[in-house]
Tab-separated table of C-alpha atoms in Angstrom:
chain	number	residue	atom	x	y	z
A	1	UNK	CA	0.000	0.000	0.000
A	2	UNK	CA	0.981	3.520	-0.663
A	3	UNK	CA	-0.389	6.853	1.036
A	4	UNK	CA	-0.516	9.600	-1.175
A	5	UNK	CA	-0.840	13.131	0.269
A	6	UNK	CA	-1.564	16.330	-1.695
A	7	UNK	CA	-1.884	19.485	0.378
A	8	UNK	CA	-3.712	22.349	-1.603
A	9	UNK	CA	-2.698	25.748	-0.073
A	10	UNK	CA	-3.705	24.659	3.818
A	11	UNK	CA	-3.167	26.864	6.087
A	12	UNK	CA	-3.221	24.722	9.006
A	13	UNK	CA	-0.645	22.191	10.611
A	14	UNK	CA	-1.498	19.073	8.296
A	15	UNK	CA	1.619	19.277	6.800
A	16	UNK	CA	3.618	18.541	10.348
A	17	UNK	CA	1.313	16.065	11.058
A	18	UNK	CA	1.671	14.326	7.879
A	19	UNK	CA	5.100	13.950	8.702
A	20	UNK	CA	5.351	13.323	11.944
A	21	UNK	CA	3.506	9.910	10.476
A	22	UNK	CA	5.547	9.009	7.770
A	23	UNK	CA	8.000	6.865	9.825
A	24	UNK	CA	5.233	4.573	11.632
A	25	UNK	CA	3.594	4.090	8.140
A	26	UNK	CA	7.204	2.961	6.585
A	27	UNK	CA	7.952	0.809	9.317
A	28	UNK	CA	5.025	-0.737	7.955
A	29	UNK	CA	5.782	-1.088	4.495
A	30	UNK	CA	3.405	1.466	3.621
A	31	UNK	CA	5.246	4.221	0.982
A	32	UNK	CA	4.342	7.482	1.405
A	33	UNK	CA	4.692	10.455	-1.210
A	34	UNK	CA	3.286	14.103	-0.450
A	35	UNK	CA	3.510	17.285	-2.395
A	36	UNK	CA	1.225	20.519	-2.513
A	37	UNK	CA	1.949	24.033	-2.664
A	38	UNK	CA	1.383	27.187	-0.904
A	39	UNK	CA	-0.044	29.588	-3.069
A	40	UNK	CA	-2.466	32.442	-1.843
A	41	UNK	CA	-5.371	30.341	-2.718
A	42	UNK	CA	-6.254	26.555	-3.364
A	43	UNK	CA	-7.077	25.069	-6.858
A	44	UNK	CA	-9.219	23.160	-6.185
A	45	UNK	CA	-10.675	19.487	-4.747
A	46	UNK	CA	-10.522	18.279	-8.442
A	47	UNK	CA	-6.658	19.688	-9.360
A	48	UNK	CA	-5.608	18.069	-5.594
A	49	UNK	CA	-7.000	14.977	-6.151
A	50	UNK	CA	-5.607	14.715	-9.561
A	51	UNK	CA	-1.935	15.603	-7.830
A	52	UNK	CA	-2.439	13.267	-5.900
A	53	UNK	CA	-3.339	10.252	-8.101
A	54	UNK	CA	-0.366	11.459	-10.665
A	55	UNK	CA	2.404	11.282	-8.017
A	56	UNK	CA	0.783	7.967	-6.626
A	57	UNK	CA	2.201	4.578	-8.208
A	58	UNK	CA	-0.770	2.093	-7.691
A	59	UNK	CA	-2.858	-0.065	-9.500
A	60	UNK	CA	-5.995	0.868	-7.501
A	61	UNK	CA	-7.012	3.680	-6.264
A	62	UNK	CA	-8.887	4.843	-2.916
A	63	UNK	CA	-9.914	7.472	-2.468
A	64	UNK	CA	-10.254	9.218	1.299
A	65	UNK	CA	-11.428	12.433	1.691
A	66	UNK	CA	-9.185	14.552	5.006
A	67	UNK	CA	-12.355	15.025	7.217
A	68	UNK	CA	-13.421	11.133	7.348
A	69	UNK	CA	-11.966	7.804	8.760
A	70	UNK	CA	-12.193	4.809	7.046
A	71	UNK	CA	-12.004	1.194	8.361
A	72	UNK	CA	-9.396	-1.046	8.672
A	73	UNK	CA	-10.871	-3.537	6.318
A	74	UNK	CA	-11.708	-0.466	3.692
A	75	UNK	CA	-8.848	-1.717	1.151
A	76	UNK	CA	-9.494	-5.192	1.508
A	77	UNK	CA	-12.921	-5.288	0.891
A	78	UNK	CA	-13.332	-2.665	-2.110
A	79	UNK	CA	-10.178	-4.296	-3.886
A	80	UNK	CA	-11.941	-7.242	-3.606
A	81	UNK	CA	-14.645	-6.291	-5.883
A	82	UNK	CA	-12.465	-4.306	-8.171
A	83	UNK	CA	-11.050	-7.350	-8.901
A	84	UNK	CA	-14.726	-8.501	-9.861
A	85	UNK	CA	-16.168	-5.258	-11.168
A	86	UNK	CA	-12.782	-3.973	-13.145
A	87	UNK	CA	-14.625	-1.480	-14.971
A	88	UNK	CA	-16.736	0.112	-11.971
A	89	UNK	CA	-16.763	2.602	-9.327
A	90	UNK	CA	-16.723	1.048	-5.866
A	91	UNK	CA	-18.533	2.431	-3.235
A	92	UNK	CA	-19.566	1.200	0.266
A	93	UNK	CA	-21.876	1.611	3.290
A	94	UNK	CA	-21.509	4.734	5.481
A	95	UNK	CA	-21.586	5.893	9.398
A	96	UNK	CA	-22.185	9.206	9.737
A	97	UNK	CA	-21.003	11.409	12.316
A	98	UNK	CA	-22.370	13.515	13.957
A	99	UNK	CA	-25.175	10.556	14.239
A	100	UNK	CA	-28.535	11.446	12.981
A	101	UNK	CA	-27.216	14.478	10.651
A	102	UNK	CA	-28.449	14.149	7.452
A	103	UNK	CA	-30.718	11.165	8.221
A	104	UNK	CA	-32.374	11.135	4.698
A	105	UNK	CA	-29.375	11.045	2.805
A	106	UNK	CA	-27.551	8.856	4.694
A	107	UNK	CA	-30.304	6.315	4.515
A	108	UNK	CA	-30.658	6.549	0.529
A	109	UNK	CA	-27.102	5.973	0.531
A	110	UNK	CA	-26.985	2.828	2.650
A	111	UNK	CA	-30.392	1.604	1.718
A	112	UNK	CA	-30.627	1.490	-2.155
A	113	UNK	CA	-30.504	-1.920	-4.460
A	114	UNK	CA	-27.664	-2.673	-6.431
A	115	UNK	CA	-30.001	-2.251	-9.526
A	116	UNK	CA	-30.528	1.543	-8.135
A	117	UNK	CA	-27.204	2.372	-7.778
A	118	UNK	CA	-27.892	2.911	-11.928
A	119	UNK	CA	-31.396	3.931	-12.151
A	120	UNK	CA	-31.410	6.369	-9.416
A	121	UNK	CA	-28.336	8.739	-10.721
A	122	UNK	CA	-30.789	11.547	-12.051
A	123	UNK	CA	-31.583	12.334	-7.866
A	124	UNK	CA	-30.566	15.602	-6.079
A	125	UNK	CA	-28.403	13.635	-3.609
A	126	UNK	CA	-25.431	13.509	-6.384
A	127	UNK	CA	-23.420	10.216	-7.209
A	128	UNK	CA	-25.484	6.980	-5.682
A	129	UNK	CA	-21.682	6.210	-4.063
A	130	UNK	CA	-20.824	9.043	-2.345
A	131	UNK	CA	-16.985	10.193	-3.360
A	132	UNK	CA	-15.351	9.375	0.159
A	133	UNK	CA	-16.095	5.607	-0.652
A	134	UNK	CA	-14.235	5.569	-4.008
A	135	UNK	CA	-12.114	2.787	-5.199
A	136	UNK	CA	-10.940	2.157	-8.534
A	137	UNK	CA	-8.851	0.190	-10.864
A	138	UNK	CA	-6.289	2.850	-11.981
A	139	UNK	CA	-6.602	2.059	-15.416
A	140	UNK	CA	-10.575	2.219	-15.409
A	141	UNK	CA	-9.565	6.320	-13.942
A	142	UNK	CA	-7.045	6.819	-16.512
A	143	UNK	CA	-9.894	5.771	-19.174
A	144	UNK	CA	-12.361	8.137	-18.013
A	145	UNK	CA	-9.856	11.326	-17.446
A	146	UNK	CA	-9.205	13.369	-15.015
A	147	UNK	CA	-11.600	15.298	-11.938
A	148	UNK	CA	-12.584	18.462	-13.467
A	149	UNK	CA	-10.128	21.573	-12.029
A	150	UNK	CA	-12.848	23.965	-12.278
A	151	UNK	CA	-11.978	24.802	-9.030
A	152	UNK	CA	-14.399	26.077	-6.172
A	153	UNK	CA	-18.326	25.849	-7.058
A	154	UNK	CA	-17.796	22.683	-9.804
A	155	UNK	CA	-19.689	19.621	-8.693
A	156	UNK	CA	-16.052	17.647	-9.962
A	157	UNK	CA	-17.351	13.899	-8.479
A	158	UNK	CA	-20.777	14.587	-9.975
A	159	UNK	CA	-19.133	15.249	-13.514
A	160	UNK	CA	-16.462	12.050	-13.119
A	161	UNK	CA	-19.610	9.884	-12.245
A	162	UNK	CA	-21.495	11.325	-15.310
A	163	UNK	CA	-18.278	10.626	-16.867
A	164	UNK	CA	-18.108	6.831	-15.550
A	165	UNK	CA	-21.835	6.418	-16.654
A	166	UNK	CA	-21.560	7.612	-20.511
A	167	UNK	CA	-18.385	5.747	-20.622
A	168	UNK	CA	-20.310	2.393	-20.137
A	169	UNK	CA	-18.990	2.107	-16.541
A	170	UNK	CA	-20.949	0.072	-13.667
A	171	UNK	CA	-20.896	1.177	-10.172
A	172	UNK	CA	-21.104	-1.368	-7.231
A	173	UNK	CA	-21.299	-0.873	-3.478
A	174	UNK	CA	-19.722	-3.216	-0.579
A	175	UNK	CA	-22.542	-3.583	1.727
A	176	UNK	CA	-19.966	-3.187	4.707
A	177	UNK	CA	-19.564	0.091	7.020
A	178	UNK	CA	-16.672	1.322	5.808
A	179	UNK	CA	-16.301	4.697	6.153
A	180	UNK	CA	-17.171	7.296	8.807
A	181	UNK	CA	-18.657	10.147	6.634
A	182	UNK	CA	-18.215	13.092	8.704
A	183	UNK	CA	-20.974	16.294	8.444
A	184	UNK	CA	-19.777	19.525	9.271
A	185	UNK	CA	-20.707	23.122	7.594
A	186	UNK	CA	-16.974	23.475	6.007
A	187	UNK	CA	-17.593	20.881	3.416
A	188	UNK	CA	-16.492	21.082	-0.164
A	189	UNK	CA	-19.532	20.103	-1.490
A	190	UNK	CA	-21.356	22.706	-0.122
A	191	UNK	CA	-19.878	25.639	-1.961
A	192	UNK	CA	-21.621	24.025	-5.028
A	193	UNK	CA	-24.644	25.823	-6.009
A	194	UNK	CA	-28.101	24.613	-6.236
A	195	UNK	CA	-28.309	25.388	-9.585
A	196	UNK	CA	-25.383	24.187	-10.985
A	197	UNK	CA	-26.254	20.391	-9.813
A	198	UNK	CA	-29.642	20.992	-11.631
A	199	UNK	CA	-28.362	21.727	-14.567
A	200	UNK	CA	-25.763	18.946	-15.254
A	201	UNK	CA	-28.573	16.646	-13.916
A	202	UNK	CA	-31.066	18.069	-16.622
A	203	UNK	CA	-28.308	17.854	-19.701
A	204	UNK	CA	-27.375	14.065	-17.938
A	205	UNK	CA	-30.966	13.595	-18.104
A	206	UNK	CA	-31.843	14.936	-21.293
A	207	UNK	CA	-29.024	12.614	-22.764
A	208	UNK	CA	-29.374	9.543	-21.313
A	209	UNK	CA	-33.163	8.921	-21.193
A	210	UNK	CA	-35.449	11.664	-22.839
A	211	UNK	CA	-33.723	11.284	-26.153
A	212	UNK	CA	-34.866	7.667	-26.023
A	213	UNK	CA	-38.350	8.616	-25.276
A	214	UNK	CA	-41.075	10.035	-27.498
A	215	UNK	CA	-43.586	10.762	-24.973
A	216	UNK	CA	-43.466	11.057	-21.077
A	217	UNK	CA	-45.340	11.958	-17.851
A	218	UNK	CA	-43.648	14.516	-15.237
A	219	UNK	CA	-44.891	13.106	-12.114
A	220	UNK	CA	-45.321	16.485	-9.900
A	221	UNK	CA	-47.343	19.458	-10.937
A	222	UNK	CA	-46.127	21.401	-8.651
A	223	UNK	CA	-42.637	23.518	-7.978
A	224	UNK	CA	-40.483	20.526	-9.091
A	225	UNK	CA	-42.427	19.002	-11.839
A	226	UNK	CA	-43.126	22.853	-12.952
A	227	UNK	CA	-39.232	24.211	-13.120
A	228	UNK	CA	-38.397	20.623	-14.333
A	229	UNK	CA	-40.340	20.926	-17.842
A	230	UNK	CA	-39.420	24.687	-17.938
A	231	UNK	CA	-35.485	23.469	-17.937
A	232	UNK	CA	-35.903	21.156	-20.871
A	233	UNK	CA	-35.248	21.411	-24.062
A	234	UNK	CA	-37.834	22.741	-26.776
A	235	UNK	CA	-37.864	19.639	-28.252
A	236	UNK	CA	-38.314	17.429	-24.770
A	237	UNK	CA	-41.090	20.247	-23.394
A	238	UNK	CA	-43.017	18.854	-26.494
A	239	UNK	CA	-42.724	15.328	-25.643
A	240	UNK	CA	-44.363	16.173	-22.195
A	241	UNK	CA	-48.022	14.873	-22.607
A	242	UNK	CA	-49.044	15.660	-19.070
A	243	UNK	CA	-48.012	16.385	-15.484
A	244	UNK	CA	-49.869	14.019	-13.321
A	245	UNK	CA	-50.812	14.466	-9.633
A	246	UNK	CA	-52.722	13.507	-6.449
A	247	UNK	CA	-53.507	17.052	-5.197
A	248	UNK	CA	-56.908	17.347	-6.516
A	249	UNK	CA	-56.883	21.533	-6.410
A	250	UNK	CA	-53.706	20.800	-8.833
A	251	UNK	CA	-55.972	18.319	-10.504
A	252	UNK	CA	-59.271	20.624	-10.838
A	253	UNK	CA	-56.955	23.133	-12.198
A	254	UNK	CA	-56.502	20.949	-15.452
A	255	UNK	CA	-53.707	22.683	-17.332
A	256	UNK	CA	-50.423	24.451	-16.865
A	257	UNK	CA	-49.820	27.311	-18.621
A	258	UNK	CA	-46.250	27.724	-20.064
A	259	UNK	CA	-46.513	31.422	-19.510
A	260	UNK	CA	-42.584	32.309	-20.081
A	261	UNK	CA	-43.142	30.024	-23.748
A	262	UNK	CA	-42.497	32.709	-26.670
A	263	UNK	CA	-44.948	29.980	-28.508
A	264	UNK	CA	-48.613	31.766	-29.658
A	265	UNK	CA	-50.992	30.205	-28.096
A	266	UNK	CA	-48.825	29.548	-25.058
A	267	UNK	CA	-48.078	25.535	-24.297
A	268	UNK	CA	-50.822	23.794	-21.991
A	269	UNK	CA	-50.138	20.573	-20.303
A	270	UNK	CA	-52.982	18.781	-19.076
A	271	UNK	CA	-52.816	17.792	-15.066
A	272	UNK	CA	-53.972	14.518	-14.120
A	273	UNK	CA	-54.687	11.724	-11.224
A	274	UNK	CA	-51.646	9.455	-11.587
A	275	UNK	CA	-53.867	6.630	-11.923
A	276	UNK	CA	-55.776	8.497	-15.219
A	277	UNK	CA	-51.749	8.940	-16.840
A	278	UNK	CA	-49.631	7.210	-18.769
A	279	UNK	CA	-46.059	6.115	-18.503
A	280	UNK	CA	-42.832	6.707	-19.063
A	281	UNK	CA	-42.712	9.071	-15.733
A	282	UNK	CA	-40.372	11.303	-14.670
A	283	UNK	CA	-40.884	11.398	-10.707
A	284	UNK	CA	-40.109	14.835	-9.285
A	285	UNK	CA	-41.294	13.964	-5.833
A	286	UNK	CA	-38.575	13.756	-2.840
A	287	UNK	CA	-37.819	10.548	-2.197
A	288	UNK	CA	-38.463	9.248	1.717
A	289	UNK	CA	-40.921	12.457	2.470
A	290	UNK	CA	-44.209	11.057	2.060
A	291	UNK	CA	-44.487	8.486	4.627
A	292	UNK	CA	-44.440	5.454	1.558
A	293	UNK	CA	-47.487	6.723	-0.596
A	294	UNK	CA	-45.137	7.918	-3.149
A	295	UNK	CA	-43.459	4.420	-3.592
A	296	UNK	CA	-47.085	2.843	-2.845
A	297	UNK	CA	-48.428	5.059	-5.845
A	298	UNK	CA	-45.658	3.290	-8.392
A	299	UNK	CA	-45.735	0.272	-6.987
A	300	UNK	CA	-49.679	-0.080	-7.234
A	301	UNK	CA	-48.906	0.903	-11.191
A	302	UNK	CA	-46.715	-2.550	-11.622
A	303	UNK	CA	-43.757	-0.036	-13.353
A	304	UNK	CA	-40.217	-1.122	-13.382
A	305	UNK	CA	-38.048	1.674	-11.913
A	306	UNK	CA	-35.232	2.114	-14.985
A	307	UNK	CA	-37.877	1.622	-17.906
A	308	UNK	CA	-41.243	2.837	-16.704
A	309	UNK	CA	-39.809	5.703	-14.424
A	310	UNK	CA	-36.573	7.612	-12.988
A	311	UNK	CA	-36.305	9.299	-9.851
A	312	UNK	CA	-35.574	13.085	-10.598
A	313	UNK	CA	-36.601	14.290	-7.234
C-alpha cells in the first residue's frame, strides 16, 4: 500500500502532522509520497486529487477524503470487488457522524438496491456512491480522465460519475460500514450551487433517457415538476403529454400554462390523477418524504423503476 498526500494551499498544521507519520507508516511497508503548494489560494478538490493520483504509483485507487476515517478492512474489501467489477466505481456503506445528521441522505445511501445504484443517478443527492467511498482500478480512472479543475463551485465527483456512466462504466457498493462520513458546515460540497447540480442533472438527463423517449409523464405538478419541464429542451417540453398528480386543487386546475413560452398560443399541459396517466414518468417527488405513498403510488402501477420511471426528485 501507498499513502498519497496532496496538500492544496492549507493553512493549518497538516503538513507537520503528515510527517510526523511518515516513519510509523514505513515501518510498515506502507510508501508514502506528499507534495502541494502554498499559493495564496487553493485550486481546487478536483486539481488536488488529480496531484495526488499522478504522483501515486498504484494499480488501484482509494480514495479518502481529510475530514473522514475509514475502516481497517476499507482496502481489503473494495479491492476485492475491483477485482470482480474492473470497470466500476466502488462504493460502500456509510456511518455518519455527527449521528442522525443528514438522516435522509444517509439512509438513501446505505439503503438502495444494487439495480438503483444505476437507475437512481438523475436524484438531487449527487453520485449513488458518495466520493469518500471511491475505489478504482487505476486504469478504469485513466480511461475516463481526469476530476474536473474547475476549481471552487464545480460539482467535480458529480461530472467524473457522469463521466463513468456515458463511458459504459458500472458502479457497485460493498454492503460493509466502511467509512465514517463526517458532516460539518466546512464541506467542499457545499460551496456548489443549487443550480449548478440541476443543470448537469437536466443535460445528464436529457441525454441519457429523454432522447430515447417520445412521450413522457412529469410526475409532480407542482414547484419541481413545474421548473423541471421549464429546464428542458424545446424539443423534450413537447414530448411532455401531461403532469400528473394527487392534489386534486392541482388536478381541478386541469392545465399548466407555459406562460414564459415565446410559442402563440402559449403551451398547456394537461394535469392529471396518476392513476388516469400514462407512462414513461419522470418522478419529481422527494424521495423518503411522504411516509411510503409515493413508492405505494408506483408500486400499485406494476412499473419497473429504470424503464417505466426515474427518480428526478
Amino acid at each position: 500500500m501507498e499513502l498519497s498526500v496532496f496538500c492544496d494551499a492549507n493553512k493549518d498544521e497538516s503538513d507537520s502532522i503528515i510527517e510526523m507519520w511518515i516513519p510509523n507508516l514505513e515501518s510498515r511497508g506502507i510508501a508514502v509520497v506528499t507534495s502541494g503548494h502554498m499559493s495564496p489560494q487553493p485550486k481546487g478538490v478536483g486539481y488536488a486529487k488529480n496531484r495526488a493520483v499522478a504522483q501515486s504509483r498504484g494499480k488501484f485507487l482509494c480514495f479518502m477524503d481529510a475530514d473522514d476515517v475509514m475502516m481497517p478492512q476499507r482496502v481489503r474489501r473494495q479491492y476485492q470487488a475491483a477485482l470482480k467489477f474492473p470497470a466500476s466505481i466502488i462504493g460502500c456503506l456509510v456511518k455518519r457522524e455527527p449521528e442522525g445528521s443528514t438522516e435522509r441522505y444517509t439512509r438513501w445511501i446505505n439503503q438502495m438496491t444494487q439495480e438503483q445504484l444505476l437507475t437512481q443517478i438523475y436524484t438531487s443527492h449527487g453520485p449513488t456512491v458518495i466520493m469518500p467511498t471511491w475505489f478504482c482500478a487505476r486504469s478504469w480512472f485513466d480511461f475516463i480522465g481526469n476530476f474536473n479543475e474547475g476549481g471552487k463551485g464545480v460539482p467535480e465527483d458529480l461530472l467524473f460519475f457522469y463521466g463513468n456512466i456515458l463511458q459504459g462504466g458500472g458502479v457497485h457498493r460493498v454492503d460493509e460500514c466502511l467509512l465514517m462520513y463526517r458532516y460539518h458546515q466546512q464541506a467542499a460540497t457545499h460551496a456548489v450551487h443549487e443550480d449548478t447540480i440541476w443543470n448537469h442533472r437536466v443535460a445528464f438527463l436529457q441525454e441519457q433517457v429523454l432522447t430515447k423517449w417520445t412521450a413522457f409523464t412529469i410526475w409532480n405538478a407542482g414547484k419541481q415538476g413545474r421548473k423541471l419541464y421549464r429546464s428542458l429542451s424545446p424539443a423534450n417540453q413537447k414530448k411532455v403529454t401531461a403532469f400528473c398528480d394527487v392534489d386534486e386543487n392541482k388536478i381541478k386546475k386541469g392545465y399548466y400554462t407555459y406562460e414564459e413560452s415565446e410559442e402563440r398560443p402559449k403551451p398547456r399541459i394537461p394535469i392529471r390523477h396518476f392513476k388516469d396517466s400514462s407512462p414513461p414518468y419522470i418522478v419529481c417527488v422527494k424521495l423518503d418524504m411522504t411516509g411510503g405513498v409515493l413508492e405505494e403510488n408506483l408500486h400499485s402501477l406494476n412499473l419497473e423503476e429504470g424503464r417505466d420511471y426515474f427518480h428526478f426528485s
